[in-house]
mmCIF file of C-alpha atoms in Angstrom:
data_model
loop_
_atom_site.group_PDB
_atom_site.id
_atom_site.type_symbol
_atom_site.label_atom_id
_atom_site.label_comp_id
_atom_site.label_asym_id
_atom_site.label_seq_id
_atom_site.Cartn_x
_atom_site.Cartn_y
_atom_site.Cartn_z
ATOM 1 C CA MET A 6 26.623 25.671 -98.905
ATOM 2 C CA SER A 7 24.153 26.996 -96.362
ATOM 3 C CA ASN A 8 25.200 30.281 -94.309
ATOM 4 C CA VAL A 9 26.504 28.932 -91.121
ATOM 5 C CA SER A 10 29.686 29.945 -89.991
ATOM 6 C CA GLU A 11 32.645 27.757 -88.864
ATOM 7 C CA TYR A 12 32.548 29.434 -85.402
ATOM 8 C CA GLU A 13 28.456 29.485 -85.243
ATOM 9 C CA LEU A 14 28.785 25.056 -85.977
ATOM 10 C CA TRP A 15 31.707 24.721 -82.901
ATOM 11 C CA THR A 16 29.678 27.087 -81.493
ATOM 12 C CA TYR A 17 26.764 25.037 -81.332
ATOM 13 C CA SER A 18 28.222 22.312 -81.545
ATOM 14 C CA VAL A 19 29.852 23.230 -78.219
ATOM 15 C CA VAL A 20 26.575 24.194 -76.706
ATOM 16 C CA GLY A 21 24.921 20.685 -77.834
ATOM 17 C CA LEU A 22 28.219 18.809 -75.816
ATOM 18 C CA VAL A 23 27.723 21.195 -72.486
ATOM 19 C CA CYS A 24 24.183 19.270 -73.186
ATOM 20 C CA ILE A 25 24.411 16.173 -73.970
ATOM 21 C CA VAL A 26 27.500 16.452 -70.808
ATOM 22 C CA LEU A 27 24.366 18.292 -68.340
ATOM 23 C CA LEU A 28 21.567 15.654 -69.440
ATOM 24 C CA SER A 29 23.868 12.119 -68.902
ATOM 25 C CA TRP A 30 24.714 13.664 -65.061
ATOM 26 C CA ALA A 31 21.459 14.443 -63.776
ATOM 27 C CA ILE A 32 20.119 11.241 -65.835
ATOM 28 C CA THR A 33 23.304 9.257 -63.507
ATOM 29 C CA LYS A 34 21.889 11.767 -60.429
ATOM 30 C CA GLN A 35 18.543 10.123 -60.966
ATOM 31 C CA LEU A 36 19.583 6.955 -61.230
ATOM 32 C CA ARG A 37 21.817 6.449 -58.494
ATOM 33 C CA ALA A 38 18.839 8.295 -55.673
ATOM 34 C CA LEU A 39 16.402 5.397 -57.578
ATOM 35 C CA LYS A 40 19.228 2.602 -56.779
ATOM 36 C CA GLN A 41 19.899 3.893 -53.366
ATOM 37 C CA GLU A 42 15.404 4.384 -52.717
ATOM 38 C CA ASN A 43 15.088 0.873 -54.095
ATOM 39 C CA ASN A 44 18.010 -1.003 -51.494
ATOM 40 C CA ALA A 45 16.505 1.191 -49.022
ATOM 41 C CA ARG A 46 12.779 -0.576 -49.944
ATOM 42 C CA ARG A 47 14.255 -3.970 -50.214
ATOM 43 C CA GLU A 48 16.386 -3.539 -46.255
ATOM 44 C CA LEU A 49 13.024 -2.264 -45.152
ATOM 45 C CA ARG A 50 10.392 -5.534 -46.530
ATOM 46 C CA LEU A 51 14.270 -7.802 -45.265
ATOM 47 C CA LYS A 52 13.394 -6.162 -42.285
ATOM 48 C CA GLU A 53 9.760 -6.080 -42.099
ATOM 49 C CA ALA A 54 9.643 -9.693 -42.921
ATOM 50 C CA GLU A 55 12.320 -10.414 -40.884
ATOM 51 C CA ARG A 56 10.635 -8.880 -37.772
ATOM 52 C CA ARG A 57 7.029 -10.728 -38.594
ATOM 53 C CA LYS A 58 8.657 -14.319 -38.806
ATOM 54 C CA PHE A 59 9.675 -13.544 -34.903
ATOM 55 C CA LEU A 60 6.250 -13.195 -34.107
ATOM 56 C CA LEU A 61 4.933 -15.112 -35.889
ATOM 57 C CA ASP A 62 7.867 -18.011 -34.045
ATOM 58 C CA SER A 63 7.000 -15.917 -30.479
ATOM 59 C CA VAL A 64 2.941 -16.501 -30.476
ATOM 60 C CA TYR A 65 4.003 -20.261 -32.169
ATOM 61 C CA VAL A 66 6.080 -20.961 -28.923
ATOM 62 C CA LEU A 67 3.873 -19.272 -26.652
ATOM 63 C CA CYS A 68 0.769 -21.478 -27.964
ATOM 64 C CA LYS A 69 2.532 -25.131 -28.036
ATOM 65 C CA SER A 70 3.730 -23.488 -24.192
ATOM 66 C CA VAL A 71 0.245 -23.828 -23.434
ATOM 67 C CA LEU A 72 -0.568 -27.176 -25.001
ATOM 68 C CA ASP A 73 2.282 -28.622 -23.292
ATOM 69 C CA LYS A 74 1.413 -26.565 -20.402
ATOM 70 C CA GLN A 75 5.472 -25.317 -19.668
ATOM 71 C CA VAL A 76 3.836 -21.909 -19.699
ATOM 72 C CA GLU A 77 0.753 -20.509 -17.263
ATOM 73 C CA ILE A 78 -2.294 -19.053 -19.324
ATOM 74 C CA SER A 79 -1.812 -15.992 -17.610
ATOM 75 C CA GLU A 80 1.229 -15.139 -19.084
ATOM 76 C CA ALA A 81 0.169 -16.655 -22.137
ATOM 77 C CA CYS A 82 -2.680 -14.746 -22.820
ATOM 78 C CA MET A 83 -1.221 -11.622 -21.704
ATOM 79 C CA ARG A 84 2.052 -11.817 -24.013
ATOM 80 C CA VAL A 85 -0.017 -13.677 -27.270
ATOM 81 C CA LYS A 86 -2.319 -10.453 -27.815
ATOM 82 C CA LEU A 87 0.464 -7.868 -27.018
ATOM 83 C CA LEU A 88 2.375 -10.089 -30.268
ATOM 84 C CA ILE A 89 -0.853 -10.522 -31.979
ATOM 85 C CA ASP A 90 -1.305 -6.410 -31.521
ATOM 86 C CA HIS A 91 2.383 -6.078 -33.297
ATOM 87 C CA PHE A 92 1.535 -8.975 -36.095
ATOM 88 C CA ASP A 93 -1.288 -8.700 -37.158
ATOM 89 C CA SER A 94 -4.773 -7.000 -35.023
ATOM 90 C CA THR A 95 -7.248 -8.044 -36.720
ATOM 91 C CA LEU A 96 -6.967 -11.385 -35.478
ATOM 92 C CA HIS A 97 -8.893 -10.343 -32.080
ATOM 93 C CA GLU A 98 -11.806 -9.674 -34.370
ATOM 94 C CA ARG A 99 -11.548 -13.405 -34.940
ATOM 95 C CA HIS A 100 -14.103 -14.836 -32.258
ATOM 96 C CA ASP A 101 -11.150 -18.253 -31.686
ATOM 97 C CA PHE A 102 -8.745 -15.539 -30.894
ATOM 98 C CA LYS A 103 -10.895 -13.712 -28.447
ATOM 99 C CA VAL A 104 -9.856 -15.351 -24.826
ATOM 100 C CA PHE A 105 -6.761 -13.622 -25.168
ATOM 101 C CA ASN A 106 -8.363 -9.938 -24.970
ATOM 102 C CA ASP A 107 -10.945 -11.363 -22.063
ATOM 103 C CA VAL A 108 -7.331 -12.844 -19.832
ATOM 104 C CA TYR A 109 -5.582 -10.067 -20.634
ATOM 105 C CA ASP A 110 -8.637 -7.284 -20.547
ATOM 106 C CA ARG A 111 -9.162 -9.338 -16.666
ATOM 107 C CA LEU A 112 -5.406 -8.985 -15.310
ATOM 108 C CA GLU A 113 -3.786 -5.676 -17.534
ATOM 109 C CA HIS A 114 -4.954 -4.152 -14.008
ATOM 110 C CA MET A 115 -2.108 -6.057 -12.161
ATOM 111 C CA PRO A 116 0.964 -4.645 -11.431
ATOM 112 C CA ARG A 117 4.007 -6.493 -13.565
ATOM 113 C CA PHE A 118 7.628 -6.279 -12.826
ATOM 114 C CA GLU A 119 8.894 -3.532 -10.546
ATOM 115 C CA ALA A 120 5.590 -2.909 -9.648
ATOM 116 C CA ARG A 121 4.370 -6.741 -8.112
ATOM 117 C CA LYS A 122 7.989 -6.818 -6.365
ATOM 118 C CA ARG A 123 6.776 -3.752 -3.953
ATOM 119 C CA LEU A 124 3.553 -5.746 -2.785
ATOM 120 C CA SER A 125 3.669 -7.087 0.516
ATOM 121 C CA ARG A 126 2.817 -10.903 0.260
ATOM 122 C CA ARG A 127 -1.055 -10.569 1.502
ATOM 123 C CA GLU A 128 -1.420 -8.633 -1.782
ATOM 124 C CA MET A 129 0.443 -10.823 -3.864
ATOM 125 C CA ASN A 130 -1.959 -14.116 -3.145
ATOM 126 C CA ALA A 131 -5.531 -11.939 -3.177
ATOM 127 C CA LEU A 132 -3.714 -11.531 -7.166
ATOM 128 C CA ASP A 133 -2.869 -14.594 -7.279
ATOM 129 C CA GLN A 134 -5.753 -15.961 -7.076
ATOM 130 C CA GLU A 135 -7.772 -13.725 -9.212
ATOM 131 C CA ARG A 136 -5.334 -15.003 -12.042
ATOM 132 C CA TYR A 137 -5.482 -18.435 -10.882
ATOM 133 C CA GLU A 138 -9.568 -18.384 -10.846
ATOM 134 C CA VAL A 139 -8.796 -16.495 -14.422
ATOM 135 C CA GLU A 140 -7.025 -19.366 -15.011
ATOM 136 C CA ALA A 141 -9.221 -22.104 -14.551
ATOM 137 C CA GLU A 142 -12.392 -19.858 -16.092
ATOM 138 C CA TYR A 143 -10.717 -19.910 -19.285
ATOM 139 C CA GLU A 144 -8.294 -22.699 -19.656
ATOM 140 C CA ASP A 145 -10.069 -25.176 -21.740
ATOM 141 C CA GLU A 146 -10.989 -21.962 -24.132
ATOM 142 C CA VAL A 147 -7.309 -20.811 -24.446
ATOM 143 C CA LYS A 148 -6.320 -24.413 -25.531
ATOM 144 C CA LYS A 149 -8.864 -24.115 -28.129
ATOM 145 C CA ALA A 150 -7.842 -20.589 -29.404
ATOM 146 C CA CYS A 151 -4.538 -21.795 -29.351
ATOM 147 C CA VAL A 152 -4.630 -24.995 -31.344
ATOM 148 C CA ALA A 153 -6.573 -22.254 -33.916
ATOM 149 C CA LEU A 154 -4.198 -19.866 -33.691
ATOM 150 C CA LEU A 155 -1.513 -22.517 -34.803
ATOM 151 C CA ALA A 156 -2.940 -24.322 -37.601
ATOM 152 C CA HIS A 157 -3.651 -20.474 -38.753
ATOM 153 C CA LEU A 158 -0.329 -19.596 -38.244
ATOM 154 C CA SER A 159 0.940 -22.854 -39.780
ATOM 155 C CA SER A 160 -1.280 -21.938 -43.442
ATOM 156 C CA LEU A 161 0.406 -18.656 -43.472
ATOM 157 C CA HIS A 162 3.720 -20.191 -44.466
#
């Protein structure tokens, strides 16, 4: 028999049991934290997917509305440009989508919303005339870009 007393055996057993309990507690705590992190990531992915779908749907509706003549070219370009900024800004680099930036750049100086309401009739008419000229200049190119963008969007699904 060994030289280990019964007291020492109980002591080592209790110390071992305490170690097992503490390690089990630490592992359980880590597993809970990992599960929460995974849930948070999954939630973030779902929200990002919803946001992406909303942006895609918005661009789709605007492009279809341009082609169906249900929205003004200028309004659609301003919105599509901003949506692309949030969806995939690299699309601005593509030649077939550059027109959205071009129209935006030509019209971004125009007051909108409350600022537009504060304009005089003469100022508003002058800005509208400028906007109509830009729309006429870019109409064909914008329609082509809308067709191309719709094709691009359908390839993403």
